XYZ file of C-alpha atoms in Angstrom:
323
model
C -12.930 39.070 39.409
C -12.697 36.335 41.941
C -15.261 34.536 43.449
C -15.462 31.506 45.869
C -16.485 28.518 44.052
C -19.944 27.831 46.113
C -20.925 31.757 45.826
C -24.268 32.658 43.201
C -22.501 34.921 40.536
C -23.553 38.164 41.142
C -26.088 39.838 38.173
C -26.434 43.748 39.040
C -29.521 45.200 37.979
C -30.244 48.431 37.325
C -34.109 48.778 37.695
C -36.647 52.105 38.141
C -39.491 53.998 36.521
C -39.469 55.401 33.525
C -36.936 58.525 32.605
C -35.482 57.778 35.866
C -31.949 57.803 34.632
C -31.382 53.741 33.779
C -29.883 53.940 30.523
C -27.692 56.804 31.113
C -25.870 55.058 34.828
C -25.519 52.091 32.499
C -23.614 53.920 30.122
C -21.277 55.079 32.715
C -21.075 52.041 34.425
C -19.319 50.539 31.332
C -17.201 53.204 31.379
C -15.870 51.152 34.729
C -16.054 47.829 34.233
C -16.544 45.283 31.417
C -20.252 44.675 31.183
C -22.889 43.857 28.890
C -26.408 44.982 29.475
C -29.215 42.635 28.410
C -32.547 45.187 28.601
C -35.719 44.223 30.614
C -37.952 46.230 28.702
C -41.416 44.609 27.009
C -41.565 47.370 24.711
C -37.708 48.012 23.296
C -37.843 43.913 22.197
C -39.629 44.977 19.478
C -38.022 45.881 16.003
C -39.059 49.963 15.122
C -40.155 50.978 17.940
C -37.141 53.301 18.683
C -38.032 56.857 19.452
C -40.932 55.845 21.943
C -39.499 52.921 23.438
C -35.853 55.512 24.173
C -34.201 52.631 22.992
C -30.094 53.165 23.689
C -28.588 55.237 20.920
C -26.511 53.573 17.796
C -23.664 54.888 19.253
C -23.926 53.264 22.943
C -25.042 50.081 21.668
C -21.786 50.279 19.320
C -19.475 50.596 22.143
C -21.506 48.237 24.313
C -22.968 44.990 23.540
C -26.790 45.109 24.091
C -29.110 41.893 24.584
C -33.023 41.365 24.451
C -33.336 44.796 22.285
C -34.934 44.594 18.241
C -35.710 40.681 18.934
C -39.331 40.205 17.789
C -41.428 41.536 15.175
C -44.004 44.166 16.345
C -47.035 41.695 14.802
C -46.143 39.158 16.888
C -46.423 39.110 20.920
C -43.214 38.127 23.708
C -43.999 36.918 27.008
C -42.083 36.987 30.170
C -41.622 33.174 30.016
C -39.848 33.453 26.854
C -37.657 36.353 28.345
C -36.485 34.170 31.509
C -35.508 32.080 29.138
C -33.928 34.555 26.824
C -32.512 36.485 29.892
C -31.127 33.403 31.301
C -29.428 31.771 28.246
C -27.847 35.082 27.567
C -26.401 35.489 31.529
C -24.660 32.314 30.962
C -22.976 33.502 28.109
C -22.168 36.709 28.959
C -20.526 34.880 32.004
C -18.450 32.560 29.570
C -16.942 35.475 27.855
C -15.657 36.830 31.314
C -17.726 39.986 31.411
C -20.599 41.145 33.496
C -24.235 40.670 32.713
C -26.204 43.906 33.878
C -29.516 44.302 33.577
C -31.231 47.464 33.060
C -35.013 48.205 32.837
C -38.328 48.764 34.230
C -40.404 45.870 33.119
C -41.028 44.380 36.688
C -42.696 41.738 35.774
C -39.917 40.616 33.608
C -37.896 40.775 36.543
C -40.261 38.760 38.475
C -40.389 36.012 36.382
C -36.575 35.950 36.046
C -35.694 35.719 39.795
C -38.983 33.944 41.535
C -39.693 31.898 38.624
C -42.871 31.415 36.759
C -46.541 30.595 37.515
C -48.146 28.127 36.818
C -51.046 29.786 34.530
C -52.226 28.344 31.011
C -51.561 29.373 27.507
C -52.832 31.737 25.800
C -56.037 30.413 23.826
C -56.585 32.137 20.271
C -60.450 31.391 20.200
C -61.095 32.949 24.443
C -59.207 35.689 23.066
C -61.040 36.570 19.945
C -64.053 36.030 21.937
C -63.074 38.608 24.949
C -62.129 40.789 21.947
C -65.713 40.893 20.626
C -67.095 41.564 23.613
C -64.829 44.209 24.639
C -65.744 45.980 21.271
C -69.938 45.450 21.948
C -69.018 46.616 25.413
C -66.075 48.285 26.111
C -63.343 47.111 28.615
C -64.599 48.776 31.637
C -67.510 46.358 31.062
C -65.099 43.423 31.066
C -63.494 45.381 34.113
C -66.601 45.054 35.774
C -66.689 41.029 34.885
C -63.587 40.297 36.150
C -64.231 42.254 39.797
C -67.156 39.712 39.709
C -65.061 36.647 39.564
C -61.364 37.720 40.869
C -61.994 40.952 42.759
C -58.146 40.711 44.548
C -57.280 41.368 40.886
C -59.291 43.723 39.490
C -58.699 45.918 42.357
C -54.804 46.044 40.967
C -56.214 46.730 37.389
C -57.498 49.679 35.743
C -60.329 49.633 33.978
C -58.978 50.148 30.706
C -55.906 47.805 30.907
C -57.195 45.582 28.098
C -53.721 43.885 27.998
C -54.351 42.816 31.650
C -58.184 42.185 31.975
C -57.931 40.041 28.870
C -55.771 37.684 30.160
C -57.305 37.818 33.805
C -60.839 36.669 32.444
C -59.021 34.251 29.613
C -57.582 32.642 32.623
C -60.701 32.461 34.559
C -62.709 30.790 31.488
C -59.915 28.186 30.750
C -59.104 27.386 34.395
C -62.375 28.245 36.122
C -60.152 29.657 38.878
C -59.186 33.031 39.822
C -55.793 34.253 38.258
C -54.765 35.763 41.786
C -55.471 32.294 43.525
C -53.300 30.525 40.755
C -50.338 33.125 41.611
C -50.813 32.235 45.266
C -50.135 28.617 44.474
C -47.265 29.346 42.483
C -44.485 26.734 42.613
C -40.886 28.176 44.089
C -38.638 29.361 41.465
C -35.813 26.505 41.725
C -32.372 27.591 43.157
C -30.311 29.436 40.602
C -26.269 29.562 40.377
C -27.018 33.065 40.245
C -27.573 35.890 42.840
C -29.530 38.816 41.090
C -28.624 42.714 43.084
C -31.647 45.113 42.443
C -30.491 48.467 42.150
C -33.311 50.896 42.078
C -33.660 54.717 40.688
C -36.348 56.104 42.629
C -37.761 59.723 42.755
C -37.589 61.682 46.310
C -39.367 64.203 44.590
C -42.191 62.621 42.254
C -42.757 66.226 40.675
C -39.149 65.601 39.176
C -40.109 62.721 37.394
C -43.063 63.941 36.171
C -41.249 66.931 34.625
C -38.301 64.588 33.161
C -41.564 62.316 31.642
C -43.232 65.425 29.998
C -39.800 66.713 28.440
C -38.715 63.057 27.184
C -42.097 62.698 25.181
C -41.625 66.047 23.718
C -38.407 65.141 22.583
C -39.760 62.211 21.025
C -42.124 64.067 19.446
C -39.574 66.364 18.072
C -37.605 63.216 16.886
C -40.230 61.775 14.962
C -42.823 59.652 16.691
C -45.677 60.477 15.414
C -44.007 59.443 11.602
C -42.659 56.133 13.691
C -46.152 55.163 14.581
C -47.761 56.058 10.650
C -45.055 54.248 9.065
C -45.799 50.966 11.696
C -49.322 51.506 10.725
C -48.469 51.392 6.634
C -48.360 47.285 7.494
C -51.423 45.545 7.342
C -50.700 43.071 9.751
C -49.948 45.590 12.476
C -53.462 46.896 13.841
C -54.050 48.821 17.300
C -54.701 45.774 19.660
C -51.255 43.871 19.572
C -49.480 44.598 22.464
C -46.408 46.266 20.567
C -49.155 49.163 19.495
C -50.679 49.365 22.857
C -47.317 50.561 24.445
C -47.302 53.561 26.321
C -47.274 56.936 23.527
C -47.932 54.286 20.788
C -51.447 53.704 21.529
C -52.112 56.986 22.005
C -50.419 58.482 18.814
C -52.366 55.613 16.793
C -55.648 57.162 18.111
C -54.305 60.529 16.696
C -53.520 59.292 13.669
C -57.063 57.490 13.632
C -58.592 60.821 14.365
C -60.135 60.036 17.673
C -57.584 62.778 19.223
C -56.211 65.592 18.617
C -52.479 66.405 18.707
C -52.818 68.193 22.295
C -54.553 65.368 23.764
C -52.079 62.776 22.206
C -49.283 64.674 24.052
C -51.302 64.962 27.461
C -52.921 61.531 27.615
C -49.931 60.268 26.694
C -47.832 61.790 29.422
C -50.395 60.903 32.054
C -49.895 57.414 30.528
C -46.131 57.619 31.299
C -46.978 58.934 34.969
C -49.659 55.820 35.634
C -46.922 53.291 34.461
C -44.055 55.152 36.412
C -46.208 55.054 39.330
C -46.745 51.284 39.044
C -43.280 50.569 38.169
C -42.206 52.307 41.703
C -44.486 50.321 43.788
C -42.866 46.856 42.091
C -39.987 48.642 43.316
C -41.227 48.667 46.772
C -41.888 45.406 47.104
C -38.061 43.724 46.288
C -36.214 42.709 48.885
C -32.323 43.611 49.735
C -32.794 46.861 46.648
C -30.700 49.643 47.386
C -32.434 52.421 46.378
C -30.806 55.635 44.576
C -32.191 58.619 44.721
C -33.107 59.603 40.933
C -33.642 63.709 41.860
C -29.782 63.816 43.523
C -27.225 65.456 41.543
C -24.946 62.830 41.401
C -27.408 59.978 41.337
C -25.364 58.060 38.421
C -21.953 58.554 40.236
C -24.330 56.562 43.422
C -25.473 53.910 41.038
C -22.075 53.121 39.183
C -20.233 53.195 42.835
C -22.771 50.758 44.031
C -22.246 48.435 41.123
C -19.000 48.134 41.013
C -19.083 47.331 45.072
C -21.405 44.140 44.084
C -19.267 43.075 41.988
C -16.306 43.869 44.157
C -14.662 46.463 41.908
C -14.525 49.303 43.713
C -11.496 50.504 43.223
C -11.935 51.089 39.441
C -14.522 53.645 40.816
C -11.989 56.752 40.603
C -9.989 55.460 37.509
């Protein structure tokens, strides 16, 4: 590939909800060209998390190098700081080697922080935490919902009340900084100018009822494959417990509270789903909101020949479309 020596090299990414199709037009796509595929997914960073997380099979990641995927243990948390920086270093090599970084995944606000940059927020704080953890136990996280509408209602109106992930670190920035969390992300400084120009490719559903149906078959299938073993033999580790973020991932939390008893095996599979449909639904509307996608519609018939075509004309290879 040529490129003129003042042009950003050009990083596709493939980008949607979930079961929209990502991993399979990736697939394809390096049937085409000579790519390597660096994931932007929170939850496939972590090591045994496989059948929930659809992590790429052995035999795809065989044939083509993966990045970013079975990187952290799942006691310990990741960050989207640490993955700009992860994504980054890894771009730059892939470039060295003379292939094609492509991302693929639906962790938006991994994206984000990769192509705008990062705010300018504080660190996490062990002892704020433990604290909001106590009193989301006394009280429950609605409760601490309710607290944060008090003292950053822009945000809390984008939260649900049971994101404890979220509302944690919403009020943990309010009690460190004694400023709202969405005022800080106003102020945020500009993401400096990268040597790289990054081409969102989206997989979006004309027909939402597709999805939904595609979501409710996938977690059945992971069912069949095992998850709910996955999950009790994560839990046979003391240091794992239900409030790191690796065992609040979608299907993870709820098969813990299965396991625990608190649900049954119907409502596991239903909560769960809806789960899957909440975070689809707010993965689409980060969709919405990037400039220059090119959107690909997920229900068409031929959706991954669309995607793989309009890869291969970012990157100017087009005519290895047919071969």
């Amino acid at each position: 590939m040529t490129k003129a020596e003042n042009c950003p090299f050009p990083v596709v990414c493939l980008l949607g909800p979930t079961a929209s199709g990502k991993t399979a037009a990736a697939a394809k796509l390096a049937e085409q060209a000579k790519v390597e595929i660096i994931s932007v997914d929170s939850a496939q960073v972590y090591r045994g998390l496989d059948i929930g997380t659809a992590k790429p099979d052995i035999a795809l990641r065989a044939r083509v190098p993966h990045h970013l995927i079975d990187i952290v243990d799942p006691a310990h948390a990741y960050s989207a700081a640490r993955f700009r920086t992860d994504a980054l270093e890894r771009i730059k090599n892939i470039e060295a080697r003379g292939a094609l970084p492509l991302l693929v995944g639906g962790t938006m606000l991994y994206y984000k922080a990769l192509t705008e940059g990062l705010n300018p927020l504080p660190a996490a704080n062990a002892a704020v935490r433990a604290a909001l953890m106590l009193d989301a136990a006394r009280e429950g996280w609605p409760a601490l919902h309710t607290r944060l509408t008090a003292c950053d209602p822009a945000l809390a109106a984008r939260i649900a009340p049971h994101d404890a992930q979220r509302i944690q670190r919403a009020l943990e920035v309010w009690m460190l900084t004694g400023q709202p969390m969405s005022a800080l992300r106003a102020r945020a400084r500009a993401a400096p100018a990268s040597k790289y120009r990054f081409i969102p490719i989206t997989l979006e559903p004309s027909d939402r009822g597709v999805l939904h149906t595609r979501i409710a078959a996938r977690f059945d299938a992971m069912l069949k494959q095992g998850l709910i073993d996955e999950v009790a033999q994560l839990r046979m580790r003391p240091e794992i417990h239900a409030a790191l973020p690796s065992m609040r991932c979608v299907g993870y939390r709820q098969v813990w509270a299965h396991l625990d008893g608190v649900i049954d095996r119907a409502a596991m599979r239903d909560q769960s789903i809806f789960a899957t449909r909440q975070l689809a639904k707010r993965q689409l509307t980060w969709c919405r909101v990037l400039a220059h996608r090119q959107i690909i519609d997920c229900c068409a018939p031929d959706a991954i020949k669309q995607a793989v075509a309009a890869a291969l004309q970012c990157w100017d290879l087009k005519h290895l479309e047919d071969k």
